[in-house]
Amino acid sequence: QVRLVESGGGFVQAGDSLRLSCAASGGTFGSYAMGWFRQAPGKEREFVTAISWSGGTLYADSVKGRFTISRDNTKNTMYLQMSNLKPEDTAVYYCARSQFFRASNRQSDFGSWGQGTQVTVSS
């Protein structure tokens, strides 16, 4: 069973940047798509971005042009570079490993989840 641990969250000002990391251990990393989801207070968890095993990417419209997902299969680590952060980006960010090799925005495709890291953006 793969274990996913997020890091890099914090409190920032609007317009700032932040980079999240997701370290995987105890399972196969490179053969599966990975993704980032987020859950804001009082809202459902939503898709942010995903990356296939080979680097193909998907983004939610709300983060296109501001967020960049990447992965380093040699380090079993995925990253989320967030720029021009907005107060509406405030949420707990979760990384997840898909059961498939292609990137997807469906939560049901992701079988392993981290515990999340808080990102708070102040105006």
Tab-separated table of N, CA and C in Angstrom:
chain	number	residue	atom	x	y	z
A	1	GLN	N	0.847	-1.179	0.000
A	1	GLN	CA	0.000	0.000	0.000
A	1	GLN	C	0.896	1.247	0.000
A	2	VAL	N	0.679	2.120	-0.974
A	2	VAL	CA	1.493	3.316	-1.067
A	2	VAL	C	1.101	4.305	0.018
A	3	ARG	N	2.076	5.003	0.534
A	3	ARG	CA	1.834	6.060	1.519
A	3	ARG	C	2.218	7.399	0.896
A	4	LEU	N	1.317	8.367	0.994
A	4	LEU	CA	1.531	9.675	0.401
A	4	LEU	C	1.577	10.726	1.498
A	5	VAL	N	2.612	11.558	1.460
A	5	VAL	CA	2.769	12.599	2.465
A	5	VAL	C	2.983	13.938	1.784
A	6	GLU	N	2.053	14.855	2.044
A	6	GLU	CA	2.158	16.199	1.471
A	6	GLU	C	2.958	17.107	2.388
A	7	SER	N	3.602	18.090	1.793
A	7	SER	CA	4.309	19.104	2.571
A	7	SER	C	4.351	20.391	1.761
A	8	GLY	N	4.685	21.487	2.448
A	8	GLY	CA	4.859	22.752	1.755
A	8	GLY	C	3.734	23.745	1.917
A	9	GLY	N	2.665	23.341	2.583
A	9	GLY	CA	1.565	24.274	2.790
A	9	GLY	C	1.957	25.401	3.733
A	10	GLY	N	1.102	26.413	3.805
A	10	GLY	CA	1.395	27.512	4.695
A	10	GLY	C	0.445	28.666	4.516
A	11	PHE	N	0.795	29.778	5.140
A	11	PHE	CA	-0.002	30.998	5.097
A	11	PHE	C	0.747	32.011	4.236
A	12	VAL	N	0.086	32.497	3.183
A	12	VAL	CA	0.717	33.437	2.274
A	12	VAL	C	-0.253	34.576	1.956
A	13	GLN	N	0.282	35.598	1.331
A	13	GLN	CA	-0.519	36.735	0.885
A	13	GLN	C	-0.972	36.509	-0.559
A	14	ALA	N	-2.054	37.128	-0.902
A	14	ALA	CA	-2.516	37.066	-2.293
A	14	ALA	C	-1.411	37.536	-3.229
A	15	GLY	N	-1.229	36.812	-4.321
A	15	GLY	CA	-0.177	37.126	-5.273
A	15	GLY	C	1.119	36.368	-5.041
A	16	ASP	N	1.245	35.760	-3.879
A	16	ASP	CA	2.456	35.002	-3.553
A	16	ASP	C	2.460	33.649	-4.257
A	17	SER	N	3.593	32.966	-4.123
A	17	SER	CA	3.744	31.625	-4.677
A	17	SER	C	4.047	30.642	-3.563
A	18	LEU	N	3.766	29.383	-3.845
A	18	LEU	CA	4.000	28.310	-2.881
A	18	LEU	C	4.208	27.026	-3.666
A	19	ARG	N	5.070	26.150	-3.175
A	19	ARG	CA	5.251	24.859	-3.841
A	19	ARG	C	4.933	23.738	-2.860
A	20	LEU	N	4.013	22.903	-3.265
A	20	LEU	CA	3.672	21.717	-2.482
A	20	LEU	C	4.437	20.517	-3.024
A	21	SER	N	4.745	19.594	-2.126
A	21	SER	CA	5.376	18.339	-2.510
A	21	SER	C	4.541	17.179	-2.002
A	22	CYS	N	4.621	16.079	-2.705
A	22	CYS	CA	3.946	14.845	-2.287
A	22	CYS	C	4.944	13.714	-2.445
A	23	ALA	N	5.379	13.167	-1.336
A	23	ALA	CA	6.339	12.076	-1.349
A	23	ALA	C	5.616	10.742	-1.195
A	24	ALA	N	5.951	9.807	-2.067
A	24	ALA	CA	5.320	8.496	-2.033
A	24	ALA	C	6.307	7.452	-1.537
A	25	SER	N	5.799	6.510	-0.771
A	25	SER	CA	6.634	5.414	-0.295
A	25	SER	C	5.789	4.163	-0.152
A	26	GLY	N	6.453	3.023	-0.190
A	26	GLY	CA	5.771	1.763	0.064
A	26	GLY	C	4.952	1.214	-1.073
A	27	GLY	N	5.102	1.766	-2.248
A	27	GLY	CA	4.327	1.271	-3.373
A	27	GLY	C	4.893	1.773	-4.682
A	28	THR	N	4.255	1.404	-5.769
A	28	THR	CA	4.708	1.830	-7.092
A	28	THR	C	4.271	3.249	-7.363
A	29	PHE	N	5.177	4.065	-7.834
A	29	PHE	CA	4.866	5.472	-8.099
A	29	PHE	C	4.868	5.775	-9.586
A	30	GLY	N	5.913	5.410	-10.261
A	30	GLY	CA	6.133	5.855	-11.628
A	30	GLY	C	5.151	5.343	-12.660
A	31	SER	N	4.435	4.257	-12.366
A	31	SER	CA	3.548	3.653	-13.356
A	31	SER	C	2.138	4.220	-13.333
A	32	TYR	N	1.847	5.089	-12.391
A	32	TYR	CA	0.488	5.578	-12.193
A	32	TYR	C	0.399	7.085	-12.336
A	33	ALA	N	-0.768	7.540	-12.746
A	33	ALA	CA	-1.048	8.965	-12.722
A	33	ALA	C	-1.174	9.438	-11.278
A	34	MET	N	-0.903	10.717	-11.077
A	34	MET	CA	-1.007	11.321	-9.756
A	34	MET	C	-1.847	12.586	-9.880
A	35	GLY	N	-2.390	13.022	-8.764
A	35	GLY	CA	-3.214	14.218	-8.835
A	35	GLY	C	-3.215	15.020	-7.552
A	36	TRP	N	-3.669	16.250	-7.690
A	36	TRP	CA	-3.899	17.131	-6.548
A	36	TRP	C	-5.379	17.502	-6.515
A	37	PHE	N	-5.944	17.434	-5.340
A	37	PHE	CA	-7.313	17.858	-5.099
A	37	PHE	C	-7.287	18.824	-3.918
A	38	ARG	N	-8.370	19.565	-3.736
A	38	ARG	CA	-8.417	20.478	-2.592
A	38	ARG	C	-9.835	20.554	-2.043
A	39	GLN	N	-9.906	20.886	-0.773
A	39	GLN	CA	-11.202	21.032	-0.127
A	39	GLN	C	-11.191	22.296	0.716
A	40	ALA	N	-12.030	23.228	0.333
A	40	ALA	CA	-12.175	24.469	1.079
A	40	ALA	C	-13.218	24.274	2.177
A	41	PRO	N	-13.187	25.094	3.211
A	41	PRO	CA	-14.149	24.949	4.313
A	41	PRO	C	-15.585	25.014	3.810
A	42	GLY	N	-16.365	24.024	4.203
A	42	GLY	CA	-17.771	24.004	3.827
A	42	GLY	C	-18.046	23.596	2.399
A	43	LYS	N	-17.019	23.149	1.683
A	43	LYS	CA	-17.207	22.766	0.284
A	43	LYS	C	-16.766	21.335	0.043
A	44	GLU	N	-17.208	20.805	-1.092
A	44	GLU	CA	-16.800	19.470	-1.482
A	44	GLU	C	-15.343	19.498	-1.963
A	45	ARG	N	-14.694	18.346	-1.848
A	45	ARG	CA	-13.346	18.234	-2.388
A	45	ARG	C	-13.424	18.324	-3.901
A	46	GLU	N	-12.486	19.069	-4.492
A	46	GLU	CA	-12.530	19.291	-5.930
A	46	GLU	C	-11.180	19.013	-6.580
A	47	PHE	N	-11.247	18.699	-7.849
A	47	PHE	CA	-10.053	18.425	-8.652
A	47	PHE	C	-9.276	19.714	-8.884
A	48	VAL	N	-7.954	19.607	-8.802
A	48	VAL	CA	-7.088	20.741	-9.112
A	48	VAL	C	-6.275	20.451	-10.378
A	49	THR	N	-5.525	19.358	-10.343
A	49	THR	CA	-4.678	19.013	-11.469
A	49	THR	C	-4.220	17.574	-11.357
A	50	ALA	N	-3.816	16.992	-12.473
A	50	ALA	CA	-3.325	15.625	-12.477
A	50	ALA	C	-2.240	15.484	-13.533
A	51	ILE	N	-1.410	14.473	-13.337
A	51	ILE	CA	-0.311	14.223	-14.261
A	51	ILE	C	-0.220	12.724	-14.519
A	52	SER	N	-0.075	12.357	-15.773
A	52	SER	CA	0.015	10.954	-16.133
A	52	SER	C	1.390	10.395	-15.784
A	53	TRP	N	1.538	9.094	-15.942
A	53	TRP	CA	2.817	8.475	-15.638
A	53	TRP	C	3.941	9.048	-16.511
A	54	SER	N	3.589	9.523	-17.711
A	54	SER	CA	4.596	10.019	-18.650
A	54	SER	C	4.678	11.540	-18.693
A	55	GLY	N	3.859	12.215	-17.880
A	55	GLY	CA	3.983	13.669	-17.804
A	55	GLY	C	2.860	14.469	-18.434
A	56	GLY	N	1.874	13.808	-19.035
A	56	GLY	CA	0.728	14.542	-19.553
A	56	GLY	C	-0.079	15.139	-18.424
A	57	THR	N	-0.622	16.341	-18.623
A	57	THR	CA	-1.264	17.059	-17.517
A	57	THR	C	-2.701	17.471	-17.823
A	58	LEU	N	-3.464	17.620	-16.757
A	58	LEU	CA	-4.814	18.168	-16.788
A	58	LEU	C	-4.903	19.223	-15.700
A	59	TYR	N	-5.667	20.293	-15.960
A	59	TYR	CA	-5.845	21.340	-14.957
A	59	TYR	C	-7.303	21.753	-14.864
A	60	ALA	N	-7.727	22.083	-13.674
A	60	ALA	CA	-9.021	22.722	-13.515
A	60	ALA	C	-8.922	24.134	-14.100
A	61	ASP	N	-10.018	24.613	-14.658
A	61	ASP	CA	-9.997	25.944	-15.266
A	61	ASP	C	-9.582	27.033	-14.275
A	62	SER	N	-9.939	26.836	-13.027
A	62	SER	CA	-9.673	27.857	-12.018
A	62	SER	C	-8.192	28.053	-11.716
A	63	VAL	N	-7.362	27.085	-12.101
A	63	VAL	CA	-5.935	27.185	-11.784
A	63	VAL	C	-5.045	27.228	-13.023
A	64	LYS	N	-5.636	27.088	-14.192
A	64	LYS	CA	-4.844	27.105	-15.423
A	64	LYS	C	-4.068	28.405	-15.541
A	65	GLY	N	-2.799	28.263	-15.885
A	65	GLY	CA	-1.952	29.443	-16.035
A	65	GLY	C	-1.320	29.916	-14.741
A	66	ARG	N	-1.784	29.383	-13.620
A	66	ARG	CA	-1.225	29.780	-12.320
A	66	ARG	C	-0.535	28.613	-11.610
A	67	PHE	N	-1.042	27.415	-11.772
A	67	PHE	CA	-0.488	26.237	-11.104
A	67	PHE	C	0.219	25.352	-12.131
A	68	THR	N	1.274	24.691	-11.689
A	68	THR	CA	1.992	23.744	-12.534
A	68	THR	C	2.277	22.483	-11.751
A	69	ILE	N	1.843	21.372	-12.308
A	69	ILE	CA	2.100	20.073	-11.682
A	69	ILE	C	3.309	19.436	-12.359
A	70	SER	N	4.096	18.724	-11.577
A	70	SER	CA	5.243	18.007	-12.132
A	70	SER	C	5.530	16.807	-11.252
A	71	ARG	N	6.351	15.926	-11.758
A	71	ARG	CA	6.721	14.748	-10.979
A	71	ARG	C	8.160	14.369	-11.282
A	72	ASP	N	8.801	13.769	-10.303
A	72	ASP	CA	10.146	13.226	-10.448
A	72	ASP	C	10.062	11.767	-10.054
A	73	ASN	N	9.971	10.908	-11.043
A	73	ASN	CA	9.806	9.479	-10.764
A	73	ASN	C	11.048	8.869	-10.113
A	74	THR	N	12.198	9.508	-10.260
A	74	THR	CA	13.402	8.981	-9.619
A	74	THR	C	13.380	9.241	-8.114
A	75	LYS	N	12.572	10.233	-7.712
A	75	LYS	CA	12.474	10.565	-6.290
A	75	LYS	C	11.123	10.188	-5.696
A	76	ASN	N	10.265	9.565	-6.508
A	76	ASN	CA	8.917	9.207	-6.047
A	76	ASN	C	8.196	10.416	-5.452
A	77	THR	N	8.314	11.538	-6.111
A	77	THR	CA	7.764	12.779	-5.592
A	77	THR	C	7.028	13.543	-6.690
A	78	MET	N	5.912	14.137	-6.282
A	78	MET	CA	5.134	14.995	-7.161
A	78	MET	C	5.123	16.401	-6.573
A	79	TYR	N	5.000	17.389	-7.428
A	79	TYR	CA	5.039	18.772	-6.977
A	79	TYR	C	3.841	19.551	-7.522
A	80	LEU	N	3.497	20.596	-6.814
A	80	LEU	CA	2.505	21.545	-7.303
A	80	LEU	C	3.055	22.945	-7.057
A	81	GLN	N	3.466	23.597	-8.135
A	81	GLN	CA	3.932	24.982	-8.042
A	81	GLN	C	2.725	25.889	-8.227
A	82	MET	N	2.450	26.694	-7.226
A	82	MET	CA	1.288	27.577	-7.243
A	82	MET	C	1.766	29.025	-7.272
A	83	SER	N	1.311	29.767	-8.253
A	83	SER	CA	1.710	31.168	-8.395
A	83	SER	C	0.473	32.050	-8.420
A	84	ASN	N	0.694	33.324	-8.159
A	84	ASN	CA	-0.409	34.285	-8.159
A	84	ASN	C	-1.591	33.752	-7.352
A	85	LEU	N	-1.311	33.337	-6.152
A	85	LEU	CA	-2.346	32.737	-5.317
A	85	LEU	C	-3.431	33.747	-4.965
A	86	LYS	N	-4.654	33.229	-4.860
A	86	LYS	CA	-5.813	34.046	-4.551
A	86	LYS	C	-6.469	33.537	-3.280
A	87	PRO	N	-7.213	34.369	-2.588
A	87	PRO	CA	-7.896	33.907	-1.368
A	87	PRO	C	-8.783	32.691	-1.629
A	88	GLU	N	-9.361	32.595	-2.798
A	88	GLU	CA	-10.211	31.439	-3.109
A	88	GLU	C	-9.424	30.152	-3.310
A	89	ASP	N	-8.100	30.215	-3.300
A	89	ASP	CA	-7.277	29.007	-3.341
A	89	ASP	C	-7.095	28.407	-1.943
A	90	THR	N	-7.572	29.094	-0.935
A	90	THR	CA	-7.466	28.594	0.429
A	90	THR	C	-8.210	27.276	0.565
A	91	ALA	N	-7.487	26.248	1.026
A	91	ALA	CA	-8.070	24.909	1.132
A	91	ALA	C	-7.036	23.965	1.719
A	92	VAL	N	-7.499	22.794	2.062
A	92	VAL	CA	-6.592	21.683	2.344
A	92	VAL	C	-6.312	20.998	1.009
A	93	TYR	N	-5.049	20.831	0.689
A	93	TYR	CA	-4.637	20.230	-0.576
A	93	TYR	C	-4.208	18.788	-0.329
A	94	TYR	N	-4.776	17.901	-1.120
A	94	TYR	CA	-4.503	16.475	-1.006
A	94	TYR	C	-3.822	15.966	-2.266
A	95	CYS	N	-2.818	15.129	-2.089
A	95	CYS	CA	-2.283	14.430	-3.248
A	95	CYS	C	-2.887	13.030	-3.275
A	96	ALA	N	-2.945	12.470	-4.455
A	96	ALA	CA	-3.569	11.177	-4.625
A	96	ALA	C	-2.905	10.410	-5.765
A	97	ARG	N	-2.896	9.095	-5.630
A	97	ARG	CA	-2.374	8.240	-6.691
A	97	ARG	C	-3.527	7.550	-7.390
A	98	SER	N	-3.506	7.645	-8.715
A	98	SER	CA	-4.556	7.030	-9.506
A	98	SER	C	-4.367	5.514	-9.569
A	99	GLN	N	-5.443	4.849	-9.946
A	99	GLN	CA	-5.367	3.413	-10.216
A	99	GLN	C	-5.005	3.159	-11.675
A	100	PHE	N	-4.833	4.219	-12.442
A	100	PHE	CA	-4.572	4.134	-13.861
A	100	PHE	C	-3.340	4.942	-14.244
A	101	PHE	N	-2.858	4.757	-15.474
A	101	PHE	CA	-1.658	5.482	-15.867
A	101	PHE	C	-1.981	6.828	-16.518
A	102	ARG	N	-3.262	6.996	-16.973
A	102	ARG	CA	-3.629	8.256	-17.617
A	102	ARG	C	-4.165	9.246	-16.598
A	103	ALA	N	-3.911	10.517	-16.816
A	103	ALA	CA	-4.409	11.560	-15.932
A	103	ALA	C	-5.917	11.665	-16.048
A	104	SER	N	-6.541	11.943	-14.933
A	104	SER	CA	-7.993	12.017	-14.869
A	104	SER	C	-8.401	13.053	-13.839
A	105	ASN	N	-9.610	13.597	-13.987
A	105	ASN	CA	-10.126	14.529	-12.982
A	105	ASN	C	-11.201	13.880	-12.106
A	106	ARG	N	-11.337	12.572	-12.210
A	106	ARG	CA	-12.357	11.865	-11.430
A	106	ARG	C	-11.775	11.348	-10.119
A	107	GLN	N	-12.345	11.755	-9.021
A	107	GLN	CA	-11.841	11.307	-7.716
A	107	GLN	C	-11.923	9.797	-7.577
A	108	SER	N	-12.907	9.210	-8.212
A	108	SER	CA	-13.076	7.759	-8.096
A	108	SER	C	-11.941	6.983	-8.767
A	109	ASP	N	-11.165	7.652	-9.620
A	109	ASP	CA	-10.025	6.985	-10.253
A	109	ASP	C	-8.813	6.895	-9.320
A	110	PHE	N	-8.873	7.631	-8.229
A	110	PHE	CA	-7.728	7.714	-7.321
A	110	PHE	C	-7.989	6.873	-6.077
A	111	GLY	N	-7.089	5.908	-5.834
A	111	GLY	CA	-7.334	4.965	-4.762
A	111	GLY	C	-6.519	5.207	-3.506
A	112	SER	N	-5.493	6.017	-3.589
A	112	SER	CA	-4.645	6.281	-2.429
A	112	SER	C	-4.536	7.794	-2.238
A	113	TRP	N	-4.693	8.212	-0.981
A	113	TRP	CA	-4.736	9.638	-0.666
A	113	TRP	C	-3.807	9.973	0.486
A	114	GLY	N	-3.241	11.191	0.422
A	114	GLY	CA	-2.494	11.697	1.543
A	114	GLY	C	-3.424	12.322	2.561
A	115	GLN	N	-2.858	12.826	3.638
A	115	GLN	CA	-3.665	13.415	4.699
A	115	GLN	C	-3.924	14.898	4.502
A	116	GLY	N	-3.236	15.504	3.557
A	116	GLY	CA	-3.518	16.888	3.218
A	116	GLY	C	-2.579	17.885	3.879
A	117	THR	N	-2.449	19.031	3.225
A	117	THR	CA	-1.668	20.130	3.766
A	117	THR	C	-2.464	21.425	3.563
A	118	GLN	N	-2.493	22.250	4.591
A	118	GLN	CA	-3.316	23.453	4.556
A	118	GLN	C	-2.604	24.576	3.807
A	119	VAL	N	-3.339	25.205	2.913
A	119	VAL	CA	-2.871	26.413	2.233
A	119	VAL	C	-3.869	27.520	2.538
A	120	THR	N	-3.385	28.596	3.092
A	120	THR	CA	-4.234	29.732	3.412
A	120	THR	C	-3.685	30.964	2.706
A	121	VAL	N	-4.544	31.617	1.934
A	121	VAL	CA	-4.148	32.804	1.191
A	121	VAL	C	-4.935	33.989	1.720
A	122	SER	N	-4.209	34.950	2.243
A	122	SER	CA	-4.841	36.137	2.812
A	122	SER	C	-4.892	37.262	1.792
A	123	SER	N	-5.974	37.998	1.851
A	123	SER	CA	-6.094	39.148	0.953
A	123	SER	C	-5.474	40.400	1.573
